[in-house]
PDB file of C-alpha atoms in Angstrom:
ATOM      1  CA  UNK A   1     134.671  88.042  77.810  1.00 56.00           C
ATOM      2  CA  UNK A   2     131.849  90.552  77.558  1.00 82.00           C
ATOM      3  CA  UNK A   3     133.223  94.061  77.638  1.00 92.00           C
ATOM      4  CA  UNK A   4     131.296  97.183  78.544  1.00 97.00           C
ATOM      5  CA  UNK A   5     131.097 100.001  76.022  1.00 98.00           C
ATOM      6  CA  UNK A   6     131.739 103.670  76.758  1.00 98.00           C
ATOM      7  CA  UNK A   7     130.915 106.535  74.400  1.00 98.00           C
ATOM      8  CA  UNK A   8     133.015 109.641  75.039  1.00 98.00           C
ATOM      9  CA  UNK A   9     132.251 112.840  73.169  1.00 98.00           C
ATOM     10  CA  UNK A  10     135.157 115.100  72.294  1.00 97.00           C
ATOM     11  CA  UNK A  11     137.464 112.170  72.991  1.00 97.00           C
ATOM     12  CA  UNK A  12     140.287 112.677  70.502  1.00 95.00           C
ATOM     13  CA  UNK A  13     142.521 114.843  72.699  1.00 94.00           C
ATOM     14  CA  UNK A  14     142.977 116.489  76.095  1.00 95.00           C
ATOM     15  CA  UNK A  15     140.745 115.269  78.911  1.00 97.00           C
ATOM     16  CA  UNK A  16     138.647 113.212  76.482  1.00 97.00           C
ATOM     17  CA  UNK A  17     141.667 111.212  75.328  1.00 98.00           C
ATOM     18  CA  UNK A  18     142.809 110.726  78.922  1.00 98.00           C
ATOM     19  CA  UNK A  19     139.403 109.293  79.847  1.00 98.00           C
ATOM     20  CA  UNK A  20     139.514 107.018  76.805  1.00 98.00           C
ATOM     21  CA  UNK A  21     142.886 105.662  77.967  1.00 98.00           C
ATOM     22  CA  UNK A  22     141.598 105.130  81.510  1.00 98.00           C
ATOM     23  CA  UNK A  23     138.491 103.221  80.437  1.00 98.00           C
ATOM     24  CA  UNK A  24     140.406 101.127  77.903  1.00 98.00           C
ATOM     25  CA  UNK A  25     142.985 100.238  80.554  1.00 98.00           C
ATOM     26  CA  UNK A  26     140.111  98.824  82.595  1.00 97.00           C
ATOM     27  CA  UNK A  27     138.775  96.705  79.737  1.00 97.00           C
ATOM     28  CA  UNK A  28     136.080  98.944  78.248  1.00 98.00           C
ATOM     29  CA  UNK A  29     135.487  99.145  74.515  1.00 98.00           C
ATOM     30  CA  UNK A  30     135.776 102.840  73.665  1.00 98.00           C
ATOM     31  CA  UNK A  31     133.788 104.860  71.143  1.00 98.00           C
ATOM     32  CA  UNK A  32     135.825 107.960  70.318  1.00 98.00           C
ATOM     33  CA  UNK A  33     133.593 110.789  69.139  1.00 98.00           C
ATOM     34  CA  UNK A  34     135.278 113.722  67.409  1.00 97.00           C
ATOM     35  CA  UNK A  35     134.222 116.593  65.182  1.00 96.00           C
ATOM     36  CA  UNK A  36     137.406 118.076  63.687  1.00 92.00           C
ATOM     37  CA  UNK A  37     140.389 116.127  65.040  1.00 92.00           C
ATOM     38  CA  UNK A  38     140.235 113.054  62.814  1.00 94.00           C
ATOM     39  CA  UNK A  39     143.949 112.209  62.873  1.00 96.00           C
ATOM     40  CA  UNK A  40     144.145 112.395  66.658  1.00 97.00           C
ATOM     41  CA  UNK A  41     141.051 110.183  66.914  1.00 97.00           C
ATOM     42  CA  UNK A  42     142.517 107.541  64.594  1.00 98.00           C
ATOM     43  CA  UNK A  43     145.867 107.626  66.396  1.00 98.00           C
ATOM     44  CA  UNK A  44     144.091 107.197  69.733  1.00 98.00           C
ATOM     45  CA  UNK A  45     142.019 104.292  68.410  1.00 98.00           C
ATOM     46  CA  UNK A  46     145.164 102.482  67.280  1.00 98.00           C
ATOM     47  CA  UNK A  47     146.853 103.123  70.629  1.00 98.00           C
ATOM     48  CA  UNK A  48     143.910 101.756  72.634  1.00 98.00           C
ATOM     49  CA  UNK A  49     143.624  98.607  70.552  1.00 98.00           C
ATOM     50  CA  UNK A  50     147.364  97.947  70.534  1.00 98.00           C
ATOM     51  CA  UNK A  51     148.052  98.615  74.210  1.00 97.00           C
ATOM     52  CA  UNK A  52     144.869  97.289  75.821  1.00 97.00           C
ATOM     53  CA  UNK A  53     143.377  94.804  73.358  1.00 97.00           C
ATOM     54  CA  UNK A  54     139.945  96.428  73.414  1.00 97.00           C
ATOM     55  CA  UNK A  55     137.760  97.420  70.502  1.00 97.00           C
ATOM     56  CA  UNK A  56     137.907 101.118  69.705  1.00 98.00           C
ATOM     57  CA  UNK A  57     135.711 102.926  67.223  1.00 97.00           C
ATOM     58  CA  UNK A  58     135.964 106.470  65.886  1.00 98.00           C
ATOM     59  CA  UNK A  59     132.856 108.341  64.847  1.00 98.00           C
ATOM     60  CA  UNK A  60     132.627 111.906  63.557  1.00 98.00           C
ATOM     61  CA  UNK A  61     129.616 113.848  64.772  1.00 98.00           C
ATOM     62  CA  UNK A  62     128.842 117.414  65.750  1.00 98.00           C
ATOM     63  CA  UNK A  63     127.074 116.985  69.097  1.00 98.00           C
ATOM     64  CA  UNK A  64     125.106 120.190  68.532  1.00 97.00           C
ATOM     65  CA  UNK A  65     123.456 118.636  65.459  1.00 98.00           C
ATOM     66  CA  UNK A  66     120.512 116.423  66.377  1.00 98.00           C
ATOM     67  CA  UNK A  67     120.559 114.371  63.186  1.00 98.00           C
ATOM     68  CA  UNK A  68     124.278 113.664  63.531  1.00 98.00           C
ATOM     69  CA  UNK A  69     123.778 112.662  67.168  1.00 98.00           C
ATOM     70  CA  UNK A  70     120.980 110.235  66.267  1.00 98.00           C
ATOM     71  CA  UNK A  71     123.054 108.770  63.455  1.00 98.00           C
ATOM     72  CA  UNK A  72     126.049 108.310  65.754  1.00 98.00           C
ATOM     73  CA  UNK A  73     124.009 106.610  68.475  1.00 98.00           C
ATOM     74  CA  UNK A  74     122.384 104.255  65.973  1.00 97.00           C
ATOM     75  CA  UNK A  75     125.771 103.425  64.459  1.00 97.00           C
ATOM     76  CA  UNK A  76     127.301 102.636  67.857  1.00 98.00           C
ATOM     77  CA  UNK A  77     124.381 100.459  68.951  1.00 97.00           C
ATOM     78  CA  UNK A  78     124.464  98.632  65.623  1.00 96.00           C
ATOM     79  CA  UNK A  79     128.181  97.900  66.057  1.00 96.00           C
ATOM     80  CA  UNK A  80     128.411  97.211  69.794  1.00 96.00           C
ATOM     81  CA  UNK A  81     124.850  96.280  70.759  1.00 95.00           C
ATOM     82  CA  UNK A  82     124.662  98.638  73.709  1.00 95.00           C
ATOM     83  CA  UNK A  83     126.124 101.736  75.339  1.00 98.00           C
ATOM     84  CA  UNK A  84     126.852 101.105  79.000  1.00 98.00           C
ATOM     85  CA  UNK A  85     128.355 104.476  79.799  1.00 98.00           C
ATOM     86  CA  UNK A  86     128.044 107.903  78.183  1.00 98.00           C
ATOM     87  CA  UNK A  87     130.478 110.700  78.967  1.00 98.00           C
ATOM     88  CA  UNK A  88     129.384 114.119  77.740  1.00 98.00           C
ATOM     89  CA  UNK A  89     132.748 115.831  77.420  1.00 98.00           C
ATOM     90  CA  UNK A  90     132.713 117.769  74.117  1.00 97.00           C
ATOM     91  CA  UNK A  91     132.822 121.523  74.691  1.00 96.00           C
ATOM     92  CA  UNK A  92     134.014 124.746  73.126  1.00 94.00           C
ATOM     93  CA  UNK A  93     134.775 128.220  74.446  1.00 91.00           C
ATOM     94  CA  UNK A  94     134.906 131.660  72.883  1.00 87.00           C
ATOM     95  CA  UNK A  95     136.638 133.872  75.414  1.00 84.00           C
ATOM     96  CA  UNK A  96     136.492 137.590  74.672  1.00 83.00           C
ATOM     97  CA  UNK A  97     135.417 140.904  76.177  1.00 83.00           C
ATOM     98  CA  UNK A  98     131.707 140.587  76.922  1.00 86.00           C
ATOM     99  CA  UNK A  99     130.810 143.738  74.966  1.00 87.00           C
ATOM    100  CA  UNK A 100     132.344 142.059  71.924  1.00 89.00           C
ATOM    101  CA  UNK A 101     130.382 138.816  72.309  1.00 88.00           C
ATOM    102  CA  UNK A 102     127.731 138.358  69.654  1.00 93.00           C
ATOM    103  CA  UNK A 103     124.511 136.445  70.189  1.00 95.00           C
ATOM    104  CA  UNK A 104     125.658 133.953  67.549  1.00 94.00           C
ATOM    105  CA  UNK A 105     128.875 133.257  69.456  1.00 95.00           C
ATOM    106  CA  UNK A 106     126.915 132.850  72.676  1.00 94.00           C
ATOM    107  CA  UNK A 107     124.412 130.491  71.063  1.00 97.00           C
ATOM    108  CA  UNK A 108     127.172 128.480  69.413  1.00 96.00           C
ATOM    109  CA  UNK A 109     128.767 127.798  72.795  1.00 97.00           C
ATOM    110  CA  UNK A 110     125.416 126.839  74.330  1.00 97.00           C
ATOM    111  CA  UNK A 111     124.566 124.644  71.357  1.00 98.00           C
ATOM    112  CA  UNK A 112     127.689 122.516  71.785  1.00 98.00           C
ATOM    113  CA  UNK A 113     128.185 122.620  75.558  1.00 98.00           C
ATOM    114  CA  UNK A 114     124.568 122.336  76.703  1.00 98.00           C
ATOM    115  CA  UNK A 115     122.317 121.202  73.862  1.00 98.00           C
ATOM    116  CA  UNK A 116     124.908 118.546  72.943  1.00 98.00           C
ATOM    117  CA  UNK A 117     124.741 116.805  76.348  1.00 98.00           C
ATOM    118  CA  UNK A 118     120.938 117.134  76.280  1.00 98.00           C
ATOM    119  CA  UNK A 119     120.693 115.386  72.911  1.00 98.00           C
ATOM    120  CA  UNK A 120     123.146 112.615  73.822  1.00 98.00           C
ATOM    121  CA  UNK A 121     121.499 112.033  77.188  1.00 98.00           C
ATOM    122  CA  UNK A 122     118.078 111.965  75.555  1.00 98.00           C
ATOM    123  CA  UNK A 123     118.875 109.375  72.888  1.00 98.00           C
ATOM    124  CA  UNK A 124     121.393 107.260  74.808  1.00 98.00           C
ATOM    125  CA  UNK A 125     119.303 107.531  77.976  1.00 98.00           C
ATOM    126  CA  UNK A 126     116.314 106.097  76.147  1.00 97.00           C
ATOM    127  CA  UNK A 127     118.371 103.034  75.194  1.00 97.00           C
ATOM    128  CA  UNK A 128     119.739 102.645  78.717  1.00 98.00           C
ATOM    129  CA  UNK A 129     116.254 102.954  80.162  1.00 97.00           C
ATOM    130  CA  UNK A 130     115.107 100.156  77.840  1.00 96.00           C
ATOM    131  CA  UNK A 131     118.011  98.012  79.058  1.00 96.00           C
ATOM    132  CA  UNK A 132     117.316  99.036  82.679  1.00 97.00           C
ATOM    133  CA  UNK A 133     121.011  99.722  83.093  1.00 97.00           C
ATOM    134  CA  UNK A 134     123.632 102.394  82.386  1.00 98.00           C
ATOM    135  CA  UNK A 135     125.330 105.535  83.600  1.00 98.00           C
ATOM    136  CA  UNK A 136     125.831 109.029  82.225  1.00 98.00           C
ATOM    137  CA  UNK A 137     128.623 111.324  83.368  1.00 99.00           C
ATOM    138  CA  UNK A 138     128.601 114.977  82.382  1.00 98.00           C
ATOM    139  CA  UNK A 139     131.719 117.130  82.413  1.00 98.00           C
ATOM    140  CA  UNK A 140     130.916 120.569  83.755  1.00 98.00           C
ATOM    141  CA  UNK A 141     133.391 122.996  85.337  1.00 98.00           C
ATOM    142  CA  UNK A 142     133.857 125.036  88.479  1.00 97.00           C
ATOM    143  CA  UNK A 143     133.134 127.915  86.064  1.00 96.00           C
ATOM    144  CA  UNK A 144     129.533 126.755  86.249  1.00 97.00           C
ATOM    145  CA  UNK A 145     129.560 127.049  90.044  1.00 96.00           C
ATOM    146  CA  UNK A 146     131.621 129.954  91.353  1.00 95.00           C
ATOM    147  CA  UNK A 147     134.848 130.537  89.400  1.00 92.00           C
ATOM    148  CA  UNK A 148     133.131 132.385  86.593  1.00 87.00           C
ATOM    149  CA  UNK A 149     134.796 135.128  84.557  1.00 88.00           C
ATOM    150  CA  UNK A 150     133.191 137.920  82.525  1.00 92.00           C
ATOM    151  CA  UNK A 151     135.203 136.977  79.433  1.00 88.00           C
ATOM    152  CA  UNK A 152     133.764 133.451  79.521  1.00 93.00           C
ATOM    153  CA  UNK A 153     130.180 134.155  80.596  1.00 95.00           C
ATOM    154  CA  UNK A 154     128.781 132.081  77.712  1.00 96.00           C
ATOM    155  CA  UNK A 155     130.975 129.102  78.676  1.00 96.00           C
ATOM    156  CA  UNK A 156     130.129 129.598  82.359  1.00 96.00           C
ATOM    157  CA  UNK A 157     126.404 129.699  81.614  1.00 97.00           C
ATOM    158  CA  UNK A 158     126.648 126.510  79.553  1.00 98.00           C
ATOM    159  CA  UNK A 159     128.485 124.673  82.338  1.00 98.00           C
ATOM    160  CA  UNK A 160     125.961 125.840  84.943  1.00 98.00           C
ATOM    161  CA  UNK A 161     123.284 124.473  82.623  1.00 98.00           C
ATOM    162  CA  UNK A 162     125.057 121.108  82.479  1.00 98.00           C
ATOM    163  CA  UNK A 163     124.780 120.880  86.272  1.00 98.00           C
ATOM    164  CA  UNK A 164     121.021 121.464  86.114  1.00 98.00           C
ATOM    165  CA  UNK A 165     120.744 119.033  83.207  1.00 98.00           C
ATOM    166  CA  UNK A 166     122.480 116.381  85.312  1.00 98.00           C
ATOM    167  CA  UNK A 167     119.946 116.675  88.100  1.00 98.00           C
ATOM    168  CA  UNK A 168     117.007 116.619  85.696  1.00 98.00           C
ATOM    169  CA  UNK A 169     118.201 113.560  83.799  1.00 98.00           C
ATOM    170  CA  UNK A 170     118.974 111.748  87.063  1.00 98.00           C
ATOM    171  CA  UNK A 171     115.304 112.216  87.896  1.00 98.00           C
ATOM    172  CA  UNK A 172     114.038 111.424  84.388  1.00 98.00           C
ATOM    173  CA  UNK A 173     116.017 108.183  84.019  1.00 98.00           C
ATOM    174  CA  UNK A 174     115.595 106.878  87.577  1.00 98.00           C
ATOM    175  CA  UNK A 175     115.838 104.268  88.946  1.00 98.00           C
ATOM    176  CA  UNK A 176     117.805 102.392  86.282  1.00 98.00           C
ATOM    177  CA  UNK A 177     120.302 104.954  84.996  1.00 98.00           C
ATOM    178  CA  UNK A 178     122.666 106.914  87.214  1.00 98.00           C
ATOM    179  CA  UNK A 179     123.502 110.439  86.034  1.00 98.00           C
ATOM    180  CA  UNK A 180     126.340 112.358  87.662  1.00 98.00           C
ATOM    181  CA  UNK A 181     128.572 115.313  86.921  1.00 98.00           C
ATOM    182  CA  UNK A 182     132.244 116.133  87.425  1.00 98.00           C
ATOM    183  CA  UNK A 183     133.175 119.801  87.721  1.00 98.00           C
ATOM    184  CA  UNK A 184     136.939 120.190  87.269  1.00 98.00           C
ATOM    185  CA  UNK A 185     138.933 123.284  88.055  1.00 97.00           C
ATOM    186  CA  UNK A 186     142.163 124.134  86.239  1.00 97.00           C
ATOM    187  CA  UNK A 187     143.600 121.247  84.188  1.00 97.00           C
ATOM    188  CA  UNK A 188     146.958 121.068  82.423  1.00 95.00           C
ATOM    189  CA  UNK A 189     145.789 121.043  78.812  1.00 91.00           C
ATOM    190  CA  UNK A 190     147.545 122.692  75.833  1.00 86.00           C
ATOM    191  CA  UNK A 191     145.029 125.577  75.570  1.00 88.00           C
ATOM    192  CA  UNK A 192     145.439 126.363  79.271  1.00 91.00           C
ATOM    193  CA  UNK A 193     149.227 126.226  79.161  1.00 89.00           C
ATOM    194  CA  UNK A 194     149.204 128.705  76.266  1.00 90.00           C
ATOM    195  CA  UNK A 195     147.520 131.356  78.431  1.00 92.00           C
ATOM    196  CA  UNK A 196     149.306 134.318  80.026  1.00 93.00           C
ATOM    197  CA  UNK A 197     151.894 132.888  82.487  1.00 95.00           C
ATOM    198  CA  UNK A 198     151.377 135.692  85.018  1.00 96.00           C
ATOM    199  CA  UNK A 199     147.632 135.032  85.126  1.00 94.00           C
ATOM    200  CA  UNK A 200     148.166 131.271  85.465  1.00 95.00           C
ATOM    201  CA  UNK A 201     150.609 131.800  88.313  1.00 96.00           C
ATOM    202  CA  UNK A 202     148.080 133.899  90.218  1.00 95.00           C
ATOM    203  CA  UNK A 203     145.399 131.276  89.679  1.00 96.00           C
ATOM    204  CA  UNK A 204     147.701 128.501  90.852  1.00 96.00           C
ATOM    205  CA  UNK A 205     148.348 130.393  94.087  1.00 97.00           C
ATOM    206  CA  UNK A 206     144.600 130.164  94.857  1.00 97.00           C
ATOM    207  CA  UNK A 207     144.696 126.341  94.821  1.00 98.00           C
ATOM    208  CA  UNK A 208     145.395 124.615  98.145  1.00 98.00           C
ATOM    209  CA  UNK A 209     147.421 121.892  96.433  1.00 98.00           C
ATOM    210  CA  UNK A 210     149.482 124.556  94.663  1.00 97.00           C
ATOM    211  CA  UNK A 211     149.164 123.146  91.153  1.00 97.00           C
ATOM    212  CA  UNK A 212     146.814 122.449  88.253  1.00 97.00           C
ATOM    213  CA  UNK A 213     145.332 118.970  87.720  1.00 98.00           C
ATOM    214  CA  UNK A 214     146.737 116.374  85.392  1.00 97.00           C
ATOM    215  CA  UNK A 215     144.091 115.089  82.982  1.00 97.00           C
ATOM    216  CA  UNK A 216     144.526 111.607  84.484  1.00 98.00           C
ATOM    217  CA  UNK A 217     143.394 112.885  87.879  1.00 98.00           C
ATOM    218  CA  UNK A 218     140.058 113.982  86.446  1.00 98.00           C
ATOM    219  CA  UNK A 219     139.753 110.773  84.409  1.00 98.00           C
ATOM    220  CA  UNK A 220     140.167 108.708  87.593  1.00 98.00           C
ATOM    221  CA  UNK A 221     137.163 110.398  89.217  1.00 98.00           C
ATOM    222  CA  UNK A 222     135.061 109.961  86.084  1.00 98.00           C
ATOM    223  CA  UNK A 223     135.964 106.279  85.910  1.00 98.00           C
ATOM    224  CA  UNK A 224     135.018 105.800  89.569  1.00 98.00           C
ATOM    225  CA  UNK A 225     131.536 107.156  88.833  1.00 98.00           C
ATOM    226  CA  UNK A 226     131.143 104.577  86.064  1.00 98.00           C
ATOM    227  CA  UNK A 227     131.912 101.620  88.333  1.00 97.00           C
ATOM    228  CA  UNK A 228     129.840  99.624  90.791  1.00 96.00           C
ATOM    229  CA  UNK A 229     131.845 101.274  93.564  1.00 97.00           C
ATOM    230  CA  UNK A 230     129.724 104.361  92.864  1.00 98.00           C
ATOM    231  CA  UNK A 231     126.475 102.391  92.699  1.00 98.00           C
ATOM    232  CA  UNK A 232     124.730 104.700  95.187  1.00 98.00           C
ATOM    233  CA  UNK A 233     126.011 107.970  93.725  1.00 98.00           C
ATOM    234  CA  UNK A 234     123.318 109.626  91.620  1.00 98.00           C
ATOM    235  CA  UNK A 235     122.419 113.189  90.671  1.00 98.00           C
ATOM    236  CA  UNK A 236     125.659 114.376  92.249  1.00 98.00           C
ATOM    237  CA  UNK A 237     128.036 117.159  91.251  1.00 98.00           C
ATOM    238  CA  UNK A 238     131.611 116.280  92.203  1.00 98.00           C
ATOM    239  CA  UNK A 239     134.029 119.184  92.302  1.00 98.00           C
ATOM    240  CA  UNK A 240     137.656 118.281  91.470  1.00 98.00           C
ATOM    241  CA  UNK A 241     139.754 121.434  91.772  1.00 98.00           C
ATOM    242  CA  UNK A 242     142.557 120.811  94.258  1.00 98.00           C
ATOM    243  CA  UNK A 243     140.865 123.068  96.810  1.00 97.00           C
ATOM    244  CA  UNK A 244     140.500 126.290  94.830  1.00 95.00           C
TER     245      UNK A 244
END
């Protein structure tokens, strides 16, 4: 049977790994992009192939580096023939007091979180446009909408940019490629759970559902956007935050 192929950036752990598991469970071949977490990527690849019988492929690339992005895209197309779905998930943060933020730190965050999705969407979008088929899903954050914090203003700015990028690429790649964005709120990931418990408790009290999201709950929304059930959803920003 012909399987669809999904490329997920920053897929070796956290939300990225959860999305990889979701897509594999639905029969997608999964390309696991990573930059530093090689062991986790290899372990995930083996898990996907063993449990779901799909083809999984790990590829190291820094999404902020244009040459590495082009090389990765060419490698994936050479191996799988096409990329049916792109999920721009890779992101970094550098939380600190804003007076202590350097321009290099700020640019580094923008380079990965905003320029990365631009480059991937540009090169993968060109292929999808040629095939007259495909979908791109960007992972933003409610930080890019209205839950911004002064200590993460560089991250917040990058995620706001991803929202604008989504709308622009939806227009640029129309009518053949759908481009949407998911903006999660708090998610139970290791970095989050390592934060100050008192702060996390106060944030949880602001959520109508009274808890943080499981990574699988975000992955389910992302997967929906990749299916034909979302065939008329385009240029949309879907907030998934439990009612913050």
